Coordinates of C-alpha atoms in Angstrom, one line a residue:
M115 CA 26.0 12.5 -0.8
Q116 CA 25.5 8.8 -2.4
I117 CA 22.2 6.9 -1.4
E118 CA 22.4 2.9 -1.6
Q119 CA 19.2 1.4 -1.5
I120 CA 19.0 -2.4 -0.2
R121 CA 15.4 -4.3 -1.0
T122 CA 14.0 -6.7 0.7
P123 CA 11.6 -7.8 -1.9
G124 CA 9.7 -10.2 -0.1
L125 CA 8.4 -7.8 2.4
G126 CA 8.6 -5.0 -0.5
D127 CA 10.2 -2.9 1.7
S128 CA 13.7 -0.8 1.1
T129 CA 16.8 0.3 3.3
Y130 CA 19.0 3.1 2.7
V131 CA 22.8 3.8 3.0
L132 CA 23.4 7.3 2.9
H133 CA 26.8 9.1 3.3
H134 CA 28.9 12.3 2.4
D135 CA 32.2 13.8 3.7
G136 CA 33.1 10.3 5.4
V137 CA 29.6 10.0 7.7
A138 CA 27.2 7.4 6.9
V139 CA 23.3 7.3 7.9
V140 CA 20.9 4.1 7.7
V141 CA 17.1 4.5 7.1
D142 CA 14.6 1.6 8.3
P143 CA 16.8 -1.6 8.3
Q144 CA 15.7 -4.7 9.0
R145 CA 16.6 -7.3 11.4
D146 CA 19.0 -9.3 9.5
V147 CA 21.4 -6.3 10.0
E148 CA 24.6 -8.0 8.7
R149 CA 24.1 -6.8 5.0
F150 CA 23.7 -3.2 6.2
Q151 CA 26.7 -3.4 8.4
R152 CA 28.8 -4.8 5.3
A153 CA 27.4 -1.9 3.3
V154 CA 28.0 0.8 5.8
E155 CA 31.6 -0.5 6.2
A156 CA 32.1 -0.7 2.4
T157 CA 31.6 3.6 2.2
G158 CA 34.3 3.2 4.9
A159 CA 32.2 6.4 6.4
E160 CA 31.4 6.5 10.1
L161 CA 27.8 5.5 11.1
R162 CA 26.8 8.4 12.6
Y163 CA 22.9 7.7 12.8
V164 CA 20.2 4.8 12.2
L165 CA 17.0 6.2 11.3
E166 CA 13.4 5.2 12.2
T167 CA 10.7 6.2 10.4
H168 CA 8.0 5.0 12.3
L169 CA 7.2 1.7 14.7
H170 CA 7.2 -0.7 11.8
N171 CA 4.2 -3.2 11.4
D172 CA 5.5 -5.4 8.6
Y173 CA 9.1 -6.5 10.2
V174 CA 10.9 -7.0 13.6
S175 CA 13.4 -3.8 13.3
G176 CA 17.2 -4.1 13.0
G177 CA 18.0 -0.7 13.9
R178 CA 18.9 -0.5 17.4
E179 CA 21.3 -3.8 16.6
L180 CA 23.0 -2.0 14.0
A181 CA 23.7 1.3 15.8
R182 CA 24.7 -1.4 18.9
R183 CA 27.3 -3.0 16.6
L184 CA 28.7 0.0 14.8
G185 CA 28.6 3.1 17.5
G186 CA 25.8 5.2 16.0
R187 CA 22.6 6.4 17.7
V188 CA 19.5 4.9 16.5
V189 CA 16.6 7.9 16.2
V190 CA 13.0 6.9 16.8
P191 CA 9.7 9.1 16.3
A192 CA 9.6 10.9 19.6
A193 CA 5.7 10.4 19.7
G194 CA 6.2 6.5 19.4
A195 CA 7.6 6.6 23.2
V196 CA 9.1 3.4 22.9
A197 CA 9.4 1.4 26.1
W198 CA 13.2 0.8 25.6
T199 CA 16.0 4.0 26.2
D200 CA 19.2 3.7 24.0
Y201 CA 17.4 6.1 21.4
L202 CA 17.4 9.7 20.5
P203 CA 14.0 11.2 19.9
A204 CA 13.2 12.9 17.1
F205 CA 10.8 16.1 16.9
H206 CA 9.5 17.9 14.4
H207 CA 12.0 20.2 12.4
E208 CA 14.4 19.5 15.2
D209 CA 17.6 19.3 12.9
L210 CA 20.5 16.5 13.2
T211 CA 24.1 17.1 11.7
A212 CA 25.8 14.3 9.8
G213 CA 28.6 15.6 8.6
G214 CA 28.0 18.0 6.2
L215 CA 24.2 16.8 5.7
T216 CA 21.4 18.3 8.0
I217 CA 18.4 16.1 8.6
R218 CA 15.5 17.5 8.9
P219 CA 12.7 15.1 11.0
V220 CA 9.4 15.9 9.4
H221 CA 6.1 15.0 11.3
T222 CA 3.9 12.1 8.6
P223 CA 1.2 10.9 10.4
G224 CA -0.9 9.1 8.8
H225 CA 0.5 5.9 8.3
T226 CA 1.2 5.5 12.3
P227 CA 0.5 8.5 14.6
E228 CA 4.0 9.0 15.0
H229 CA 5.4 8.7 11.6
M230 CA 8.4 10.4 10.7
A231 CA 10.1 11.3 7.3
Y232 CA 13.7 12.8 7.0
L233 CA 14.7 15.4 4.9
V234 CA 18.5 15.4 3.9
L235 CA 19.2 19.3 2.9
V236 CA 23.5 19.8 1.3
D237 CA 24.4 23.5 1.7
G238 CA 21.0 24.1 3.1
D239 CA 19.1 22.7 0.3
P240 CA 16.6 20.0 0.3
V241 CA 17.9 17.0 -2.1
A242 CA 16.2 14.0 -0.6
L243 CA 12.8 12.8 1.1
F244 CA 13.3 9.4 3.1
S245 CA 9.7 9.1 3.5
G246 CA 9.2 6.0 5.4
G247 CA 5.5 4.7 5.0
S248 CA 4.4 8.4 4.3
L249 CA 4.3 9.1 0.9
L250 CA 4.9 6.4 -1.3
I251 CA 5.5 5.9 -5.3
D252 CA 1.9 6.7 -6.6
S253 CA 0.3 5.8 -3.3
F254 CA 0.5 6.9 0.2
G255 CA 1.0 4.2 3.5
R256 CA -2.5 2.9 4.8
P257 CA -4.2 4.4 8.0
D258 CA -5.7 1.3 8.9
L259 CA -2.4 -1.2 10.6
L260 CA -3.6 0.0 14.0
G261 CA -7.6 -1.4 13.4
N262 CA -10.3 0.0 11.6
E263 CA -11.8 2.4 14.0
R264 CA -8.6 4.3 14.0
A265 CA -8.4 4.2 9.7
R266 CA -10.3 7.4 9.4
G267 CA -8.6 9.8 11.9
L268 CA -5.4 8.3 10.6
A269 CA -6.7 8.9 6.8
K270 CA -7.4 12.6 8.0
L271 CA -3.9 13.2 9.5
Q272 CA -2.5 11.5 6.3
Y273 CA -4.2 14.1 4.1
V274 CA -2.8 16.8 6.3
T275 CA 0.5 15.2 5.3
M276 CA 0.4 15.2 1.7
Q277 CA -0.2 18.8 1.9
R278 CA 2.8 19.0 3.9
L279 CA 5.1 17.2 1.7
K280 CA 3.2 18.8 -1.4
E281 CA 5.1 22.2 -0.8
L282 CA 8.5 20.7 -0.9
P283 CA 10.5 21.6 -4.3
D284 CA 9.9 19.5 -7.8
D285 CA 13.3 18.0 -8.0
V286 CA 13.4 16.6 -4.0
G287 CA 14.1 12.9 -4.8
L288 CA 11.8 10.6 -3.1
Y289 CA 13.2 7.5 -1.1
P290 CA 10.5 5.3 0.3
T291 CA 10.2 2.5 2.5
H292 CA 7.9 0.7 1.4
G293 CA 7.6 -0.3 -2.5
E294 CA 6.1 -3.0 -4.6
G295 CA 4.9 -5.8 -2.9
S296 CA 4.4 -4.5 0.2
F297 CA 0.9 -5.0 2.0
C298 CA 1.5 -1.5 3.4
T299 CA 0.5 -0.3 0.3
A300 CA 2.5 0.6 -2.7
S301 CA 1.7 0.6 -6.8
C302 CA 3.1 -1.4 -9.3
A303 CA 4.8 1.4 -11.0
G304 CA 8.0 -0.8 -11.7
I305 CA 10.3 2.4 -9.9
T306 CA 11.6 2.0 -7.0
V307 CA 12.5 5.9 -6.0
S308 CA 10.7 8.8 -7.2
T309 CA 11.2 12.8 -7.0
I310 CA 8.4 14.9 -5.1
G311 CA 7.8 16.6 -9.1
R312 CA 6.9 13.0 -10.3
E313 CA 4.3 12.3 -7.5
R314 CA 2.5 15.8 -7.6
Q315 CA 1.5 14.9 -11.1
M316 CA 1.3 11.1 -11.1
N317 CA 0.2 10.1 -7.7
P318 CA -3.3 9.6 -7.6
L319 CA -4.0 10.5 -4.0
M320 CA -1.9 14.0 -4.3
Q321 CA -4.7 14.7 -7.0
Y322 CA -7.2 15.7 -4.1
D323 CA -7.7 18.7 -2.8
D324 CA -11.0 17.9 -1.0
E325 CA -10.3 16.3 2.5
E326 CA -13.4 14.3 2.5
Q327 CA -12.6 12.6 -1.1
F328 CA -9.2 12.2 -0.1
I329 CA -10.2 10.2 2.8
E330 CA -12.7 8.5 0.8
A331 CA -9.7 7.5 -1.8
I332 CA -7.6 6.2 0.2
L333 CA -9.7 4.2 2.6
A334 CA -11.4 2.6 -0.4
P335 CA -8.9 -0.1 -2.1
L336 CA -7.5 -1.4 1.0
Q337 CA -7.0 -5.0 1.3
P338 CA -6.5 -7.8 4.1
W339 CA -3.2 -7.7 5.6
P340 CA -0.7 -10.1 6.9
R341 CA -2.2 -11.8 10.5
Y342 CA 1.5 -11.3 11.6
Y343 CA 1.4 -7.5 11.4
R344 CA -0.6 -7.6 14.8
H345 CA 3.0 -8.3 16.8
M346 CA 5.4 -6.3 15.2
G347 CA 4.5 -2.9 16.4
P348 CA 4.6 -4.1 19.9
A349 CA 7.9 -6.0 19.6
N350 CA 9.2 -2.7 18.0
L351 CA 7.8 -0.7 20.8
M352 CA 9.1 -3.2 23.7
G353 CA 12.7 -3.1 22.2
P354 CA 13.3 -5.2 19.1
T355 CA 16.0 -7.9 19.8
P356 CA 18.8 -9.1 17.4
A357 CA 17.9 -12.0 15.4
P358 CA 19.0 -15.5 16.3
D359 CA 21.6 -17.4 13.8
P360 CA 20.0 -18.4 10.6
H361 CA 21.9 -21.4 10.4
V362 CA 20.0 -24.2 11.8
P363 CA 20.5 -27.9 11.8
V364 CA 19.5 -30.7 10.1
I365 CA 17.1 -33.0 12.4
A366 CA 15.7 -36.3 12.3
P367 CA 12.1 -36.5 11.9
E368 CA 11.6 -38.8 15.0
H369 CA 13.3 -35.9 17.3
L370 CA 10.6 -33.2 16.3
P371 CA 8.4 -32.2 18.8
D372 CA 4.5 -32.9 19.0
D373 CA 3.8 -29.5 18.4
V374 CA 6.1 -28.8 15.7
H375 CA 4.7 -26.8 12.5
L376 CA 6.1 -28.5 9.3
V377 CA 7.1 -25.5 6.9
D378 CA 7.4 -28.1 3.1
I379 CA 9.5 -25.2 1.0
R380 CA 9.9 -27.8 -1.8
P381 CA 8.5 -27.3 -5.3
R382 CA 4.8 -27.4 -5.5
D383 CA 5.3 -30.5 -7.7
V384 CA 7.5 -32.4 -5.3
Y385 CA 4.9 -31.6 -2.7
A386 CA 2.5 -33.3 -4.9
K387 CA 4.1 -36.2 -5.2
G388 CA 4.2 -36.8 -1.3
H389 CA 3.9 -34.8 2.0
V390 CA 3.4 -35.0 5.6
E391 CA -0.3 -34.5 6.1
G392 CA -1.1 -31.2 7.6
S393 CA 2.4 -29.7 6.4
Y394 CA 2.2 -25.9 5.1
G395 CA 3.1 -26.2 1.6
I396 CA 5.2 -22.9 1.2
E397 CA 7.4 -23.4 -1.9
F398 CA 10.5 -21.1 -1.7
S399 CA 10.8 -18.0 -2.9
D400 CA 11.0 -14.2 -1.7
Q401 CA 7.2 -14.4 -0.1
T402 CA 8.2 -18.1 2.1
G403 CA 8.3 -15.7 5.0
V404 CA 5.2 -13.4 4.5
W405 CA 3.1 -16.4 3.6
G406 CA 4.2 -18.1 6.8
G407 CA 3.6 -15.2 8.9
W408 CA -0.4 -15.1 7.1
L409 CA -0.9 -19.1 8.4
I410 CA 1.2 -19.8 11.0
P411 CA 0.6 -18.9 14.9
F412 CA 3.1 -16.4 16.1
N413 CA 5.9 -18.3 18.3
A414 CA 5.1 -21.5 16.5
T415 CA 8.0 -24.2 16.9
I416 CA 8.6 -24.5 13.3
A417 CA 10.8 -27.6 11.3
L418 CA 11.4 -26.8 7.2
V419 CA 10.9 -29.7 4.7
A420 CA 13.3 -29.1 2.1
E421 CA 15.2 -30.9 -1.0
E422 CA 18.9 -30.8 -0.8
G423 CA 20.2 -27.6 -2.0
Q424 CA 17.7 -25.4 -1.0
D425 CA 18.8 -22.4 0.5
V426 CA 17.0 -23.0 4.2
V427 CA 19.1 -20.0 5.8
E428 CA 17.3 -17.6 3.2
A429 CA 14.1 -19.2 4.2
V430 CA 15.0 -19.0 7.9
L431 CA 16.1 -15.2 7.9
Q432 CA 12.6 -14.8 6.2
F433 CA 10.9 -15.9 9.4
E434 CA 13.0 -14.4 11.8
R435 CA 12.4 -11.0 9.9
I436 CA 9.2 -10.9 11.2
G437 CA 9.9 -12.1 14.9
Y438 CA 9.1 -15.9 14.2
D439 CA 12.6 -17.5 15.9
H440 CA 11.5 -20.7 16.8
E441 CA 12.8 -22.6 13.9
I442 CA 14.4 -25.6 15.3
G443 CA 15.9 -27.1 12.0
V444 CA 15.3 -28.7 8.7
V445 CA 14.2 -32.1 7.7
T446 CA 15.2 -33.6 4.3
D447 CA 14.9 -37.1 5.0
L448 CA 11.4 -38.2 3.4
A449 CA 11.5 -42.0 4.5
G450 CA 12.0 -40.7 8.1
L451 CA 8.7 -38.3 8.4
E452 CA 6.8 -40.9 6.9
R453 CA 8.1 -43.5 10.1
A454 CA 7.6 -40.5 12.0
F455 CA 3.9 -38.8 10.7
G456 CA 2.8 -42.0 8.6
P457 CA 1.9 -42.9 5.0
L458 CA 2.8 -39.3 2.9
V459 CA -0.2 -38.0 0.8
T460 CA -0.7 -36.6 -2.7
N461 CA -2.3 -33.8 -4.2
G462 CA -3.3 -33.5 -7.7
L463 CA -1.5 -31.0 -10.2
E464 CA -2.9 -29.7 -13.9
S465 CA -1.7 -27.1 -16.1
Y466 CA -4.0 -24.1 -16.2
R467 CA -4.4 -25.3 -20.1
V468 CA -6.0 -28.6 -19.1
V469 CA -8.7 -26.5 -17.0
I470 CA -9.7 -24.5 -20.2
D471 CA -9.6 -27.6 -22.3
K472 CA -12.4 -29.3 -19.8
L473 CA -14.4 -26.1 -19.1
R474 CA -14.7 -25.4 -23.3
N475 CA -15.5 -29.3 -22.8
D476 CA -18.3 -28.5 -20.6
E477 CA -17.0 -30.8 -17.9
P478 CA -18.9 -30.3 -14.3
L479 CA -15.7 -29.1 -12.5
Q480 CA -15.4 -27.8 -8.6
I481 CA -13.2 -25.0 -8.3
L482 CA -12.2 -23.1 -5.6
D483 CA -10.5 -19.5 -6.3
V484 CA -8.2 -18.6 -3.4
R485 CA -7.2 -15.1 -4.3
S486 CA -7.7 -12.0 -2.3
P487 CA -10.7 -9.8 -2.2
G488 CA -9.8 -7.2 -4.9
E489 CA -8.5 -9.8 -7.4
W490 CA -12.0 -11.9 -7.2
E491 CA -13.7 -8.7 -7.5
D492 CA -11.6 -7.8 -10.9
G493 CA -12.8 -10.9 -12.5
H494 CA -13.5 -14.4 -11.7
I495 CA -14.0 -18.2 -13.6
P496 CA -17.7 -18.3 -13.7
G497 CA -19.5 -21.2 -11.3
S498 CA -16.4 -21.2 -9.4
V499 CA -16.2 -20.9 -5.1
W500 CA -14.0 -17.7 -3.3
R501 CA -12.5 -18.1 -0.1
Y502 CA -9.0 -16.0 0.5
V503 CA -6.4 -18.6 1.6
P504 CA -5.7 -16.5 4.9
D505 CA -9.6 -17.3 5.5
L506 CA -9.5 -21.1 4.4
A507 CA -6.9 -21.4 7.2
E508 CA -9.4 -19.8 9.7
Q509 CA -12.8 -21.0 8.3
G510 CA -12.4 -24.0 6.1
P511 CA -13.5 -24.7 2.9
P512 CA -16.6 -22.9 1.6
P513 CA -19.7 -24.7 2.4
E514 CA -20.5 -24.3 -1.3
L515 CA -17.8 -27.1 -2.0
D516 CA -18.7 -31.1 -2.3
P517 CA -16.0 -33.0 -0.6
S518 CA -17.1 -36.2 -2.7
R519 CA -15.7 -34.6 -5.8
P520 CA -12.4 -33.3 -6.4
V521 CA -11.7 -29.9 -6.0
H522 CA -9.8 -27.2 -8.5
I523 CA -7.5 -24.4 -6.6
V524 CA -7.2 -21.5 -8.6
C525 CA -4.8 -18.4 -8.1
G526 CA -2.8 -16.4 -10.1
S527 CA 0.0 -18.9 -10.9
G528 CA -0.5 -21.8 -8.4
Y529 CA 1.6 -20.7 -5.6
R530 CA -1.5 -19.7 -3.4
S531 CA -3.2 -22.6 -4.4
N532 CA -0.6 -24.9 -3.1
L533 CA -0.9 -22.9 0.2
A534 CA -4.8 -24.2 0.1
V535 CA -4.0 -27.8 0.1
K536 CA -3.5 -28.4 3.8
Y537 CA -6.9 -27.1 4.5
L538 CA -8.4 -28.8 1.9
E539 CA -7.1 -32.3 2.7
E540 CA -7.8 -31.5 6.4
A541 CA -11.3 -31.0 5.5
G542 CA -11.5 -34.3 3.6
F543 CA -11.3 -32.9 0.0
E544 CA -9.3 -34.0 -2.5
P545 CA -7.3 -30.8 -3.9
I546 CA -6.1 -30.2 -7.5
V547 CA -3.4 -27.8 -7.5
V548 CA -3.9 -25.3 -10.9
T549 CA -0.1 -24.5 -12.0
D550 CA 1.8 -22.5 -14.7
G551 CA -0.9 -19.8 -14.7
G552 CA -4.3 -18.8 -13.0
V553 CA -7.1 -17.3 -13.3
I554 CA -6.5 -14.6 -15.7
E555 CA -5.0 -17.1 -18.4
I556 CA -8.0 -19.5 -17.9
L557 CA -10.2 -16.8 -19.0
Q558 CA -8.4 -15.0 -21.3
G559 CA -8.4 -18.6 -22.9
L560 CA -12.5 -19.0 -22.5
V561 CA -12.8 -16.0 -25.1
P562 CA -13.6 -17.3 -28.1
S563 CA -11.1 -16.9 -31.1
T564 CA -11.8 -14.1 -33.6
A565 CA -8.9 -15.3 -35.8
G566 CA -9.9 -16.1 -39.2

């Protein structure tokens, strides 16, 4: 059996294409199915199944469309009770056959109630577990995505799942869907696949034999999750649709509708030199779409502001993977933007090294920390004020900030600080993005040197 892992870094997710004896199976594909179609076709194998481990909360599934294109069957956990009919329901331990492979659905609730992992057997021997969002590398999938009121009950089910998966042989390969970078919970172990044996030894949550201790441990570290997640489960339940064509046209600023949301994907230093007030400064990266999903209303009309040569198609694909289908075009004409929206505005940009020097010289800086709650709790700059970027979008700047003084915005690198510019400008503040580094580097720089 051959297994190809296809990663989607911005989502922190992996899709798997496995083939054996001329038959292929795909596990948990995202909505932009062309890349998975190419991978299957490159094997020369016939697609038999597309396996969905659960109703995904972090992206729109591409399983239905991939099966339609290549003639396979999409398999969905039976308890998912999806509203569409062109699928094969998976039941616990009701085996599927794909060439010489036996695919055994294993009910693994906890991340979601209906969750199925798929255990692959060759000649009767278990060789690989495609665990979706159940057992992850050094972790388990978070149980709170269906609401805090259900989190404890799902954590209890995740404990049952953990005990069930512990029974598998050590040498069974572990192939999770959620990995590093996923808000569905994952570690930073630096590996993308594992084994049951490694997880039995290294996964902190697999060390608990007491149910209550396990529940407390899995619930304790949970951090906020992107706002768009609330729309993904319903989209996958009602019937995921194919992704639109990501090749959007260049559009003249005067043709933009009044309700457009401008997403400026230019580098932060370029954005700082001139941008439309109120535009989102979401610098192009693997995370552009996800941060758009944190901040931009679902179903909003979006136009990208980009430099010549930027990968606009990839940026649009990132939005489409999470169900944002109303990208009407890309704008590269800054002069036209100024005519359509009025004078462009600027914001400050300072290296973290400059901030260190100012703090050492006791300059009275206003510092806004926009990192996540966990990052803030792990350590922050003395005297700084905290508000996580998504909360800034909903609540505005903290009342402790003085709008008559500049505000230095800090995060881990400058990326999230750039996201915050919009909300400070709209509230009448003068924002300065701290870049090239962030809070950790500043704290290290403030520690007195012990060198002789």
